């Protein structure tokens, strides 16, 4: 029985990982620049994205394995689910988690920075050996940061838990080796960076993605009329400046010379945009997309409903954390016994009884958050404060932008692992569909005649029946070992909701997307594009 369950779970996981690899290949090929490519940057991007997506896909396997150990009819463990068998299953899941976390750390601290600086050092006069040497020199800074974090983790000692924490569940979390504590802390630091990206990109992306699908793009006729009017204004301004110096020997001022150059750039961009619009008006693909436009709007409405349900579930859980947490601020408001109904959690807990249905929905949820983060990246761009470093566009993303985008997506998805387990579906992520018998006769649990005493597992449930998932132990260990990080994570979730609401209001008020922006991206640089946007 054990071998069959384990075989089914890991076979499905392997299939999903293979699909994620294919998805990463397609995604990278779709967004990388058509002409400016780099084999190392492309390979690192594909492997990094597939790795972090596979790490997230491990959660349903973890949940299925622990859920399968309990008989839902009796609220007791199956006879085959001995402590040794359960420990062996959890050890395998934990090993895969640590392998994934270790590889993610290597990519974030070494491979991605190395690929970035290796491409930056590209020059005709520099040999490959020199490029590798210079790239390693700059990458060493990130390696030193990782070493520094490991050293900090070695000296962190969890505070002694207060008496009210005297639960077997807490004792199990605090029972860790130095190696486990070190890896967990480093991943927690990366997760903290990921939470900032989650707030800055995923939150607005969740608003923009469905609203943009509902609003669609501007009509080509209206856009052509708008471009024609802008073009007329630009040409009129050119004529006025040229007429100012016509018929006299007056030398053109530097200011007017630059103004004419800018106007010529604007005219060139507008002409290119006008040409693209005219081509689109006769394009078969555009006619097909116009035909399916109602379907896109319907899909947008459905995704908007999904988004609102997810965000509402997050809000309910965040509020519930304050009243239902046994340890409060000391452990980042870990929920012990949820009191407020969470619709997403309810759906997943019931789907867990029909594995792999919950797996399918979890993959959909992961990809939806991935697309939401990507939507935020496309809309906002890769920025440092107000400076736009790289723009993310299909077929127009430079190798450096592709690598930075990979780092942001990797960290955001790493944060998603924390958000899903603690806010979106906390009950499902901690115990799956496990239940326990809470009625005792003569020292033995027996709910044969008391089915109402079969309750869902939670933190306060007996650990000899309710087995917490490996993922939940790793995540909750962070909040208990380093309460400051747990507290920061909690308040960042509130900030996530605020950013989501603000971004939603902006997305509603903003006019529909242009048809020509992505097409002209390959033909104009960022400075010229900003100049054009400012003039319009």
Short mmCIF file of C-alpha atoms in Angstrom, two decimals:
data_model
loop_
_atom_site.label_atom_id
_atom_site.label_comp_id
_atom_site.label_asym_id
_atom_site.label_seq_id
_atom_site.Cartn_x
_atom_site.Cartn_y
_atom_site.Cartn_z
CA UNK A 1 0.00 0.00 0.00
CA UNK A 2 2.78 2.40 0.93
CA UNK A 3 4.79 1.73 -2.21
CA UNK A 4 1.69 2.24 -4.39
CA UNK A 5 0.81 5.61 -2.83
CA UNK A 6 4.38 6.85 -2.96
CA UNK A 7 4.79 5.67 -6.55
CA UNK A 8 1.60 7.42 -7.69
CA UNK A 9 2.55 10.68 -5.96
CA UNK A 10 6.10 10.86 -7.30
CA UNK A 11 5.06 9.77 -10.81
CA UNK A 12 2.57 12.62 -11.03
CA UNK A 13 5.18 15.00 -9.62
CA UNK A 14 7.70 13.92 -12.25
CA UNK A 15 5.14 14.48 -15.02
CA UNK A 16 4.34 17.97 -13.71
CA UNK A 17 8.05 18.80 -13.51
CA UNK A 18 8.49 17.75 -17.15
CA UNK A 19 5.58 20.01 -18.13
CA UNK A 20 7.12 22.89 -16.19
CA UNK A 21 10.40 22.40 -18.07
CA UNK A 22 8.51 22.61 -21.39
CA UNK A 23 6.68 25.69 -20.12
CA UNK A 24 9.97 27.34 -19.11
CA UNK A 25 11.48 26.68 -22.53
CA UNK A 26 8.46 28.17 -24.30
CA UNK A 27 8.31 31.15 -21.92
CA UNK A 28 12.01 31.96 -22.34
CA UNK A 29 11.90 31.64 -26.12
CA UNK A 30 8.82 33.85 -26.25
CA UNK A 31 10.31 36.72 -24.24
CA UNK A 32 13.98 36.70 -25.24
CA UNK A 33 15.16 39.25 -27.81
CA UNK A 34 14.77 38.18 -31.43
CA UNK A 35 18.26 39.25 -32.44
CA UNK A 36 20.24 39.75 -29.22
CA UNK A 37 20.55 36.29 -27.64
CA UNK A 38 22.98 34.55 -25.32
CA UNK A 39 23.10 30.78 -24.89
CA UNK A 40 24.22 30.91 -21.23
CA UNK A 41 21.53 33.45 -20.25
CA UNK A 42 18.85 31.41 -22.02
CA UNK A 43 19.92 28.14 -20.38
CA UNK A 44 20.13 29.65 -16.89
CA UNK A 45 16.69 31.24 -17.28
CA UNK A 46 15.06 27.98 -18.39
CA UNK A 47 16.58 25.86 -15.61
CA UNK A 48 15.95 28.45 -12.86
CA UNK A 49 12.28 28.89 -13.71
CA UNK A 50 11.70 25.16 -14.05
CA UNK A 51 13.43 24.60 -10.70
CA UNK A 52 11.37 27.07 -8.67
CA UNK A 53 8.11 25.96 -10.31
CA UNK A 54 8.96 22.33 -9.50
CA UNK A 55 9.68 23.33 -5.90
CA UNK A 56 6.20 24.84 -5.62
CA UNK A 57 4.65 21.76 -7.23
CA UNK A 58 6.06 19.64 -4.41
CA UNK A 59 3.47 20.96 -1.94
CA UNK A 60 0.50 18.84 -3.21
CA UNK A 61 2.70 15.70 -3.10
CA UNK A 62 3.65 16.52 0.47
CA UNK A 63 -0.01 17.00 1.38
CA UNK A 64 -1.19 13.85 -0.39
CA UNK A 65 1.34 11.65 1.40
CA UNK A 66 0.41 12.84 4.90
CA UNK A 67 -3.33 12.90 4.11
CA UNK A 68 -3.25 9.29 2.91
CA UNK A 69 -2.11 8.09 6.35
CA UNK A 70 -5.45 8.86 8.05
CA UNK A 71 -8.76 7.04 7.66
CA UNK A 72 -11.39 9.76 7.15
CA UNK A 73 -14.17 7.41 8.35
CA UNK A 74 -12.64 6.66 11.75
CA UNK A 75 -10.37 9.64 12.34
CA UNK A 76 -7.47 7.25 13.10
CA UNK A 77 -4.25 6.23 11.39
CA UNK A 78 -4.27 3.32 8.99
CA UNK A 79 -2.54 0.21 10.33
CA UNK A 80 0.22 0.50 7.74
CA UNK A 81 0.94 4.15 8.70
CA UNK A 82 3.48 3.37 11.41
CA UNK A 83 5.84 6.12 12.68
CA UNK A 84 8.72 4.56 10.73
CA UNK A 85 6.77 4.57 7.47
CA UNK A 86 5.65 8.17 7.97
CA UNK A 87 9.18 9.29 8.85
CA UNK A 88 10.50 7.63 5.71
CA UNK A 89 7.92 9.39 3.49
CA UNK A 90 8.58 12.75 5.12
CA UNK A 91 12.34 12.24 4.86
CA UNK A 92 12.07 11.81 1.10
CA UNK A 93 9.94 14.96 0.73
CA UNK A 94 12.31 16.90 2.97
CA UNK A 95 15.31 15.75 0.96
CA UNK A 96 13.72 17.00 -2.29
CA UNK A 97 12.82 20.30 -0.62
CA UNK A 98 16.39 20.85 0.58
CA UNK A 99 17.77 19.91 -2.85
CA UNK A 100 15.43 22.44 -4.47
CA UNK A 101 16.27 25.13 -1.92
CA UNK A 102 19.97 24.46 -2.29
CA UNK A 103 19.81 24.70 -6.08
CA UNK A 104 17.73 27.89 -5.89
CA UNK A 105 20.38 29.38 -3.61
CA UNK A 106 23.14 28.43 -6.07
CA UNK A 107 21.22 30.06 -8.93
CA UNK A 108 20.44 33.26 -6.99
CA UNK A 109 23.90 33.73 -5.49
CA UNK A 110 26.12 32.39 -8.26
CA UNK A 111 24.79 31.19 -11.62
CA UNK A 112 22.43 34.06 -12.47
CA UNK A 113 24.89 36.82 -11.40
CA UNK A 114 27.69 35.02 -13.26
CA UNK A 115 25.60 34.75 -16.47
CA UNK A 116 24.66 38.44 -16.16
CA UNK A 117 28.22 39.71 -15.75
CA UNK A 118 29.55 37.26 -18.34
CA UNK A 119 27.26 38.79 -20.95
CA UNK A 120 28.08 42.33 -19.76
CA UNK A 121 31.77 41.63 -20.39
CA UNK A 122 31.15 40.72 -24.03
CA UNK A 123 33.66 42.57 -26.21
CA UNK A 124 35.56 41.83 -29.38
CA UNK A 125 38.89 42.61 -27.72
CA UNK A 126 38.30 40.41 -24.63
CA UNK A 127 38.97 36.68 -24.68
CA UNK A 128 36.60 34.14 -23.19
CA UNK A 129 39.00 33.50 -20.32
CA UNK A 130 39.05 37.20 -19.44
CA UNK A 131 35.26 37.33 -19.55
CA UNK A 132 35.03 34.38 -17.16
CA UNK A 133 37.62 35.94 -14.85
CA UNK A 134 35.84 39.31 -14.72
CA UNK A 135 32.42 37.68 -14.28
CA UNK A 136 33.72 35.60 -11.37
CA UNK A 137 35.22 38.72 -9.80
CA UNK A 138 31.86 40.51 -9.74
CA UNK A 139 29.96 37.37 -8.78
CA UNK A 140 32.16 36.89 -5.71
CA UNK A 141 30.25 39.75 -4.05
CA UNK A 142 27.04 37.70 -4.10
CA UNK A 143 28.90 34.60 -2.90
CA UNK A 144 30.20 36.59 0.07
CA UNK A 145 26.64 37.64 0.90
CA UNK A 146 25.56 33.99 0.97
CA UNK A 147 28.50 33.06 3.21
CA UNK A 148 27.61 35.94 5.54
CA UNK A 149 24.00 34.70 5.78
CA UNK A 150 25.18 31.16 6.53
CA UNK A 151 27.40 32.43 9.34
CA UNK A 152 24.54 34.41 10.85
CA UNK A 153 22.29 31.35 10.70
CA UNK A 154 24.83 29.23 12.58
CA UNK A 155 24.75 31.60 15.56
CA UNK A 156 20.98 32.10 15.70
CA UNK A 157 19.48 30.32 18.68
CA UNK A 158 15.69 30.09 19.06
CA UNK A 159 14.30 31.71 22.18
CA UNK A 160 12.99 29.37 24.86
CA UNK A 161 9.27 28.81 24.17
CA UNK A 162 6.84 30.02 26.86
CA UNK A 163 4.69 27.48 28.82
CA UNK A 164 1.63 27.97 26.62
CA UNK A 165 3.66 26.61 23.70
CA UNK A 166 3.86 23.19 25.33
CA UNK A 167 2.50 21.38 22.28
CA UNK A 168 4.02 18.40 20.50
CA UNK A 169 3.73 20.33 17.24
CA UNK A 170 5.96 23.15 18.50
CA UNK A 171 8.44 20.67 19.95
CA UNK A 172 8.68 18.94 16.58
CA UNK A 173 9.47 22.23 14.86
CA UNK A 174 12.18 23.19 17.35
CA UNK A 175 13.80 19.78 16.90
CA UNK A 176 16.25 20.65 14.10
CA UNK A 177 19.90 20.26 13.19
CA UNK A 178 22.32 23.12 12.55
CA UNK A 179 22.32 22.32 8.84
CA UNK A 180 18.53 22.47 8.62
CA UNK A 181 18.46 25.73 10.55
CA UNK A 182 21.11 27.27 8.29
CA UNK A 183 19.41 26.35 5.00
CA UNK A 184 16.04 27.46 6.36
CA UNK A 185 17.39 30.86 7.43
CA UNK A 186 19.08 31.55 4.08
CA UNK A 187 15.88 30.63 2.26
CA UNK A 188 13.95 32.86 4.65
CA UNK A 189 16.19 35.80 3.68
CA UNK A 190 15.59 35.09 -0.01
CA UNK A 191 11.90 34.74 0.76
CA UNK A 192 11.96 38.17 2.43
CA UNK A 193 13.33 39.69 -0.78
CA UNK A 194 10.70 37.71 -2.65
CA UNK A 195 7.94 39.18 -0.47
CA UNK A 196 9.04 42.68 -1.48
CA UNK A 197 8.81 41.64 -5.14
CA UNK A 198 5.51 39.92 -4.39
CA UNK A 199 4.15 43.20 -3.02
CA UNK A 200 5.69 45.36 -5.74
CA UNK A 201 4.88 43.24 -8.81
CA UNK A 202 2.45 40.40 -8.02
CA UNK A 203 -0.05 42.61 -6.17
CA UNK A 204 -0.50 45.09 -9.05
CA UNK A 205 -0.27 42.21 -11.53
CA UNK A 206 -3.25 40.47 -9.91
CA UNK A 207 -5.27 43.62 -10.59
CA UNK A 208 -3.90 44.36 -14.05
CA UNK A 209 -4.17 40.87 -15.53
CA UNK A 210 -7.97 40.38 -15.34
CA UNK A 211 -8.85 44.06 -15.84
CA UNK A 212 -6.69 44.31 -18.98
CA UNK A 213 -8.38 41.18 -20.34
CA UNK A 214 -11.81 42.71 -19.72
CA UNK A 215 -10.94 46.12 -21.18
CA UNK A 216 -8.98 44.69 -24.10
CA UNK A 217 -6.95 46.88 -26.44
CA UNK A 218 -7.90 50.12 -28.13
CA UNK A 219 -9.73 49.95 -31.45
CA UNK A 220 -7.39 50.23 -34.41
CA UNK A 221 -9.42 53.01 -36.07
CA UNK A 222 -9.34 55.12 -32.92
CA UNK A 223 -5.65 54.49 -32.44
CA UNK A 224 -4.84 55.40 -36.04
CA UNK A 225 -6.78 58.63 -35.65
CA UNK A 226 -4.90 59.40 -32.44
CA UNK A 227 -1.51 58.69 -34.06
CA UNK A 228 -2.43 60.81 -37.09
CA UNK A 229 -3.33 63.76 -34.87
CA UNK A 230 -0.06 63.40 -32.92
CA UNK A 231 1.84 63.24 -36.19
CA UNK A 232 0.16 66.43 -37.43
CA UNK A 233 1.09 68.23 -34.22
CA UNK A 234 4.72 67.09 -34.44
CA UNK A 235 5.03 68.19 -38.06
CA UNK A 236 3.43 71.54 -37.28
CA UNK A 237 5.94 72.13 -34.49
CA UNK A 238 8.77 71.18 -36.87
CA UNK A 239 7.44 73.63 -39.47
CA UNK A 240 7.24 76.44 -36.90
CA UNK A 241 10.85 75.93 -35.80
CA UNK A 242 12.13 75.71 -39.38
CA UNK A 243 10.14 78.82 -40.38
CA UNK A 244 11.77 80.69 -37.51
CA UNK A 245 15.15 80.49 -39.30
CA UNK A 246 13.94 80.52 -42.94
CA UNK A 247 15.02 83.50 -45.07
CA UNK A 248 17.71 84.77 -42.74
CA UNK A 249 21.27 83.93 -41.83
CA UNK A 250 20.53 83.54 -38.16
CA UNK A 251 22.34 80.58 -36.57
CA UNK A 252 20.01 78.03 -35.02
CA UNK A 253 20.29 77.89 -31.23
CA UNK A 254 21.36 74.71 -29.49
CA UNK A 255 17.98 74.47 -27.78
CA UNK A 256 16.03 74.66 -31.05
CA UNK A 257 18.45 72.24 -32.74
CA UNK A 258 17.82 69.65 -30.03
CA UNK A 259 14.08 70.30 -30.22
CA UNK A 260 14.09 69.60 -33.97
CA UNK A 261 16.08 66.38 -33.40
CA UNK A 262 13.57 65.24 -30.80
CA UNK A 263 10.67 66.08 -33.10
CA UNK A 264 12.29 64.08 -35.91
CA UNK A 265 12.64 61.11 -33.54
CA UNK A 266 9.00 61.45 -32.54
CA UNK A 267 7.95 61.62 -36.18
CA UNK A 268 9.90 58.48 -37.01
CA UNK A 269 8.34 56.58 -34.10
CA UNK A 270 4.85 57.76 -34.99
CA UNK A 271 5.29 56.81 -38.62
CA UNK A 272 6.44 53.34 -37.59
CA UNK A 273 3.48 53.04 -35.25
CA UNK A 274 1.10 54.21 -37.98
CA UNK A 275 2.55 51.64 -40.36
CA UNK A 276 2.04 48.86 -37.80
CA UNK A 277 -1.57 49.89 -37.25
CA UNK A 278 -2.25 49.89 -41.00
CA UNK A 279 -0.68 46.43 -41.27
CA UNK A 280 -2.81 45.21 -38.35
CA UNK A 281 -5.97 46.44 -40.05
CA UNK A 282 -5.33 43.94 -42.84
CA UNK A 283 -3.83 41.22 -40.65
CA UNK A 284 -5.58 37.83 -40.51
CA UNK A 285 -4.36 37.28 -36.93
CA UNK A 286 -5.92 40.54 -35.76
CA UNK A 287 -9.21 39.55 -37.36
CA UNK A 288 -9.11 36.23 -35.52
CA UNK A 289 -8.34 37.92 -32.19
CA UNK A 290 -11.20 40.39 -32.77
CA UNK A 291 -13.50 37.44 -33.39
CA UNK A 292 -12.49 35.86 -30.05
CA UNK A 293 -12.57 39.17 -28.18
CA UNK A 294 -15.83 38.27 -26.32
CA UNK A 295 -14.16 35.06 -25.11
CA UNK A 296 -11.22 37.09 -23.77
CA UNK A 297 -13.61 39.37 -21.91
CA UNK A 298 -15.45 36.39 -20.39
CA UNK A 299 -12.12 34.84 -19.36
CA UNK A 300 -11.18 38.19 -17.84
CA UNK A 301 -14.36 38.22 -15.76
CA UNK A 302 -13.69 34.67 -14.54
CA UNK A 303 -10.09 35.48 -13.61
CA UNK A 304 -11.27 38.65 -11.85
CA UNK A 305 -13.67 36.54 -9.77
CA UNK A 306 -10.84 34.11 -9.00
CA UNK A 307 -8.59 37.01 -8.01
CA UNK A 308 -11.20 38.53 -5.71
CA UNK A 309 -11.84 35.17 -4.04
CA UNK A 310 -8.09 34.63 -3.51
CA UNK A 311 -7.55 38.13 -2.11
CA UNK A 312 -10.66 37.88 0.07
CA UNK A 313 -9.43 34.53 1.44
CA UNK A 314 -6.07 36.12 2.20
CA UNK A 315 -7.77 39.00 4.00
CA UNK A 316 -9.86 36.61 6.13
CA UNK A 317 -6.80 34.57 7.09
CA UNK A 318 -4.73 37.64 7.98
CA UNK A 319 -7.54 38.86 10.25
CA UNK A 320 -7.95 35.36 11.69
CA UNK A 321 -4.23 35.22 12.54
CA UNK A 322 -4.66 37.95 15.15
CA UNK A 323 -7.43 36.18 17.09
CA UNK A 324 -6.52 32.53 16.43
CA UNK A 325 -2.78 32.56 17.03
CA UNK A 326 -1.57 30.97 20.25
CA UNK A 327 1.80 32.72 20.22
CA UNK A 328 0.96 36.04 18.49
CA UNK A 329 3.90 38.27 17.58
CA UNK A 330 6.39 35.79 19.05
CA UNK A 331 5.89 33.43 16.11
CA UNK A 332 4.60 35.63 13.31
CA UNK A 333 0.92 34.93 14.14
CA UNK A 334 0.90 31.22 13.27
CA UNK A 335 -2.73 30.04 13.28
CA UNK A 336 -3.43 27.28 15.79
CA UNK A 337 -7.16 26.76 15.25
CA UNK A 338 -8.79 28.81 12.42
CA UNK A 339 -12.11 30.40 13.32
CA UNK A 340 -12.99 32.30 10.13
CA UNK A 341 -14.12 30.41 7.03
CA UNK A 342 -11.60 30.51 4.16
CA UNK A 343 -13.27 29.62 0.80
CA UNK A 344 -10.06 28.73 -1.08
CA UNK A 345 -8.84 26.59 1.80
CA UNK A 346 -12.22 24.82 1.97
CA UNK A 347 -12.08 24.01 -1.75
CA UNK A 348 -8.55 22.59 -1.58
CA UNK A 349 -9.17 20.54 1.57
CA UNK A 350 -12.11 18.82 -0.12
CA UNK A 351 -10.25 18.39 -3.41
CA UNK A 352 -7.40 16.70 -1.49
CA UNK A 353 -9.74 13.73 -0.96
CA UNK A 354 -9.77 13.24 -4.75
CA UNK A 355 -6.06 13.43 -5.57
CA UNK A 356 -4.82 14.54 -8.12
CA UNK A 357 -7.67 17.06 -8.53
CA UNK A 358 -6.11 19.27 -5.87
CA UNK A 359 -2.80 18.93 -7.70
CA UNK A 360 -4.35 20.23 -10.93
CA UNK A 361 -5.90 23.21 -9.15
CA UNK A 362 -2.65 23.93 -7.30
CA UNK A 363 -0.71 23.99 -10.59
CA UNK A 364 -3.35 26.37 -12.01
CA UNK A 365 -3.01 28.57 -8.92
CA UNK A 366 0.80 28.62 -9.20
CA UNK A 367 0.70 29.51 -12.91
CA UNK A 368 -1.91 32.20 -12.24
CA UNK A 369 0.31 33.88 -9.67
CA UNK A 370 3.22 33.46 -12.09
CA UNK A 371 1.29 35.20 -14.88
CA UNK A 372 0.15 37.91 -12.46
CA UNK A 373 3.78 38.60 -11.48
CA UNK A 374 4.75 38.65 -15.16
CA UNK A 375 1.88 41.07 -15.87
CA UNK A 376 3.26 43.38 -13.19
CA UNK A 377 6.76 43.12 -14.65
CA UNK A 378 5.53 43.94 -18.16
CA UNK A 379 3.49 46.92 -16.93
CA UNK A 380 6.08 48.36 -14.52
CA UNK A 381 9.35 47.14 -16.01
CA UNK A 382 12.51 46.31 -14.09
CA UNK A 383 13.23 49.46 -12.11
CA UNK A 384 15.60 50.83 -9.53
CA UNK A 385 13.51 53.45 -7.75
CA UNK A 386 12.26 55.67 -10.63
CA UNK A 387 14.89 54.54 -13.16
CA UNK A 388 13.64 52.02 -15.71
CA UNK A 389 16.48 49.52 -16.27
CA UNK A 390 14.87 47.01 -18.63
CA UNK A 391 11.52 46.61 -20.34
CA UNK A 392 9.91 43.17 -20.55
CA UNK A 393 8.28 42.52 -23.92
CA UNK A 394 7.69 39.41 -26.04
CA UNK A 395 10.56 39.06 -28.47
CA UNK A 396 12.22 42.21 -27.14
CA UNK A 397 13.82 41.40 -23.77
CA UNK A 398 17.60 41.76 -23.66
CA UNK A 399 19.62 38.92 -22.08
CA UNK A 400 20.40 41.08 -19.02
CA UNK A 401 16.71 41.90 -18.64
CA UNK A 402 15.85 38.22 -19.05
CA UNK A 403 18.22 37.26 -16.22
CA UNK A 404 16.97 40.02 -13.91
CA UNK A 405 13.41 38.99 -14.71
CA UNK A 406 14.35 35.42 -13.80
CA UNK A 407 15.70 36.54 -10.42
CA UNK A 408 12.53 38.52 -9.69
CA UNK A 409 10.24 35.67 -10.75
CA UNK A 410 12.29 33.11 -8.78
CA UNK A 411 12.18 35.17 -5.58
CA UNK A 412 8.49 36.01 -6.06
CA UNK A 413 7.60 32.33 -6.52
CA UNK A 414 9.70 31.47 -3.47
CA UNK A 415 7.61 33.99 -1.52
CA UNK A 416 4.49 32.43 -3.05
CA UNK A 417 5.42 29.18 -1.31
CA UNK A 418 5.21 31.05 2.01
CA UNK A 419 2.02 32.94 1.09
CA UNK A 420 0.16 29.83 -0.08
CA UNK A 421 1.11 27.88 3.05
CA UNK A 422 0.31 30.61 5.58
CA UNK A 423 -2.38 32.84 4.06
CA UNK A 424 -4.10 31.43 0.95
CA UNK A 425 -4.66 27.80 2.05
CA UNK A 426 -3.14 27.46 5.55
CA UNK A 427 -5.24 24.50 6.71
CA UNK A 428 -4.72 22.58 3.46
CA UNK A 429 -0.99 23.34 3.41
CA UNK A 430 -0.47 22.24 7.03
CA UNK A 431 -2.55 19.07 7.29
CA UNK A 432 -4.35 18.50 4.00
CA UNK A 433 -7.58 16.54 4.47
CA UNK A 434 -6.47 14.83 7.70
CA UNK A 435 -9.04 14.43 10.49
CA UNK A 436 -8.83 12.98 13.99
CA UNK A 437 -11.19 11.33 16.43
CA UNK A 438 -11.73 13.55 19.46
CA UNK A 439 -13.80 11.09 21.51
CA UNK A 440 -12.15 8.73 24.00
CA UNK A 441 -13.61 5.59 25.63
CA UNK A 442 -11.48 3.79 28.19
CA UNK A 443 -8.34 5.52 27.03
CA UNK A 444 -8.99 4.56 23.38
CA UNK A 445 -10.20 6.88 20.63
CA UNK A 446 -13.40 5.56 19.07
CA UNK A 447 -15.79 7.68 17.01
CA UNK A 448 -17.87 4.83 15.59
CA UNK A 449 -21.01 6.18 17.25
CA UNK A 450 -19.83 9.78 17.47
CA UNK A 451 -19.07 10.89 13.92
CA UNK A 452 -19.53 14.51 14.95
CA UNK A 453 -16.37 14.14 17.07
CA UNK A 454 -14.24 13.59 13.94
CA UNK A 455 -12.60 17.00 13.52
CA UNK A 456 -10.19 18.52 10.98
CA UNK A 457 -6.58 18.47 12.11
CA UNK A 458 -4.95 21.65 13.39
CA UNK A 459 -1.90 22.63 15.42
CA UNK A 460 -3.53 21.59 18.72
CA UNK A 461 -4.52 18.14 17.42
CA UNK A 462 -2.67 15.00 18.61
CA UNK A 463 0.51 14.48 16.57
CA UNK A 464 0.19 10.69 16.74
CA UNK A 465 -2.75 11.06 14.31
CA UNK A 466 -2.26 14.43 12.60
CA UNK A 467 1.01 14.65 10.70
CA UNK A 468 2.04 18.19 9.64
CA UNK A 469 3.43 18.55 6.14
CA UNK A 470 7.14 19.00 5.66
CA UNK A 471 6.55 22.31 3.90
CA UNK A 472 4.57 23.77 6.81
CA UNK A 473 7.26 22.73 9.30
CA UNK A 474 10.00 24.40 7.24
CA UNK A 475 7.99 27.61 6.88
CA UNK A 476 6.74 27.81 10.48
CA UNK A 477 10.26 27.07 11.72
CA UNK A 478 11.33 30.42 10.24
CA UNK A 479 8.69 32.33 12.20
CA UNK A 480 9.56 30.54 15.46
CA UNK A 481 13.36 30.65 15.12
CA UNK A 482 13.40 34.28 13.94
CA UNK A 483 10.21 36.02 15.16
CA UNK A 484 11.29 39.30 13.55
CA UNK A 485 11.10 37.74 10.08
CA UNK A 486 7.71 36.21 10.89
CA UNK A 487 6.41 39.60 11.99
CA UNK A 488 7.75 41.31 8.86
CA UNK A 489 6.12 38.66 6.68
CA UNK A 490 2.80 39.23 8.42
CA UNK A 491 2.73 43.00 7.89
CA UNK A 492 3.95 42.65 4.31
CA UNK A 493 0.79 40.64 3.65
CA UNK A 494 -1.28 43.65 4.75
CA UNK A 495 0.81 45.84 2.45
CA UNK A 496 0.13 43.36 -0.37
CA UNK A 497 -3.62 43.92 0.02
CA UNK A 498 -3.21 47.70 0.05
CA UNK A 499 -1.10 47.67 -3.13
CA UNK A 500 -3.62 45.35 -4.79
CA UNK A 501 -6.51 47.75 -4.11
CA UNK A 502 -4.55 50.83 -5.26
CA UNK A 503 -3.35 49.08 -8.43
CA UNK A 504 -6.92 47.94 -9.14
CA UNK A 505 -8.21 51.51 -8.96
CA UNK A 506 -5.43 52.69 -11.29
CA UNK A 507 -6.10 49.85 -13.74
CA UNK A 508 -9.82 50.69 -13.88
CA UNK A 509 -9.15 54.38 -14.58
CA UNK A 510 -6.37 53.75 -17.09
CA UNK A 511 -7.25 53.71 -20.79
CA UNK A 512 -7.05 50.40 -22.72
CA UNK A 513 -3.68 49.16 -23.92
CA UNK A 514 -2.20 50.25 -27.24
CA UNK A 515 -1.87 47.78 -30.13
CA UNK A 516 1.42 49.18 -31.34
CA UNK A 517 3.52 49.54 -28.19
CA UNK A 518 4.94 46.03 -28.23
CA UNK A 519 5.49 46.09 -31.99
CA UNK A 520 7.53 49.27 -31.99
CA UNK A 521 9.57 48.17 -28.99
CA UNK A 522 12.25 46.63 -31.19
CA UNK A 523 12.62 49.77 -33.29
CA UNK A 524 12.98 52.49 -30.66
CA UNK A 525 15.07 52.79 -27.55
CA UNK A 526 13.72 53.56 -24.09
CA UNK A 527 14.68 57.24 -24.11
CA UNK A 528 12.83 57.84 -27.38
CA UNK A 529 9.82 55.89 -26.16
CA UNK A 530 9.60 58.00 -22.99
CA UNK A 531 9.91 61.12 -25.12
CA UNK A 532 6.99 60.00 -27.26
CA UNK A 533 4.85 59.08 -24.27
CA UNK A 534 5.53 62.47 -22.70
CA UNK A 535 4.55 64.34 -25.86
CA UNK A 536 1.29 62.41 -26.20
#
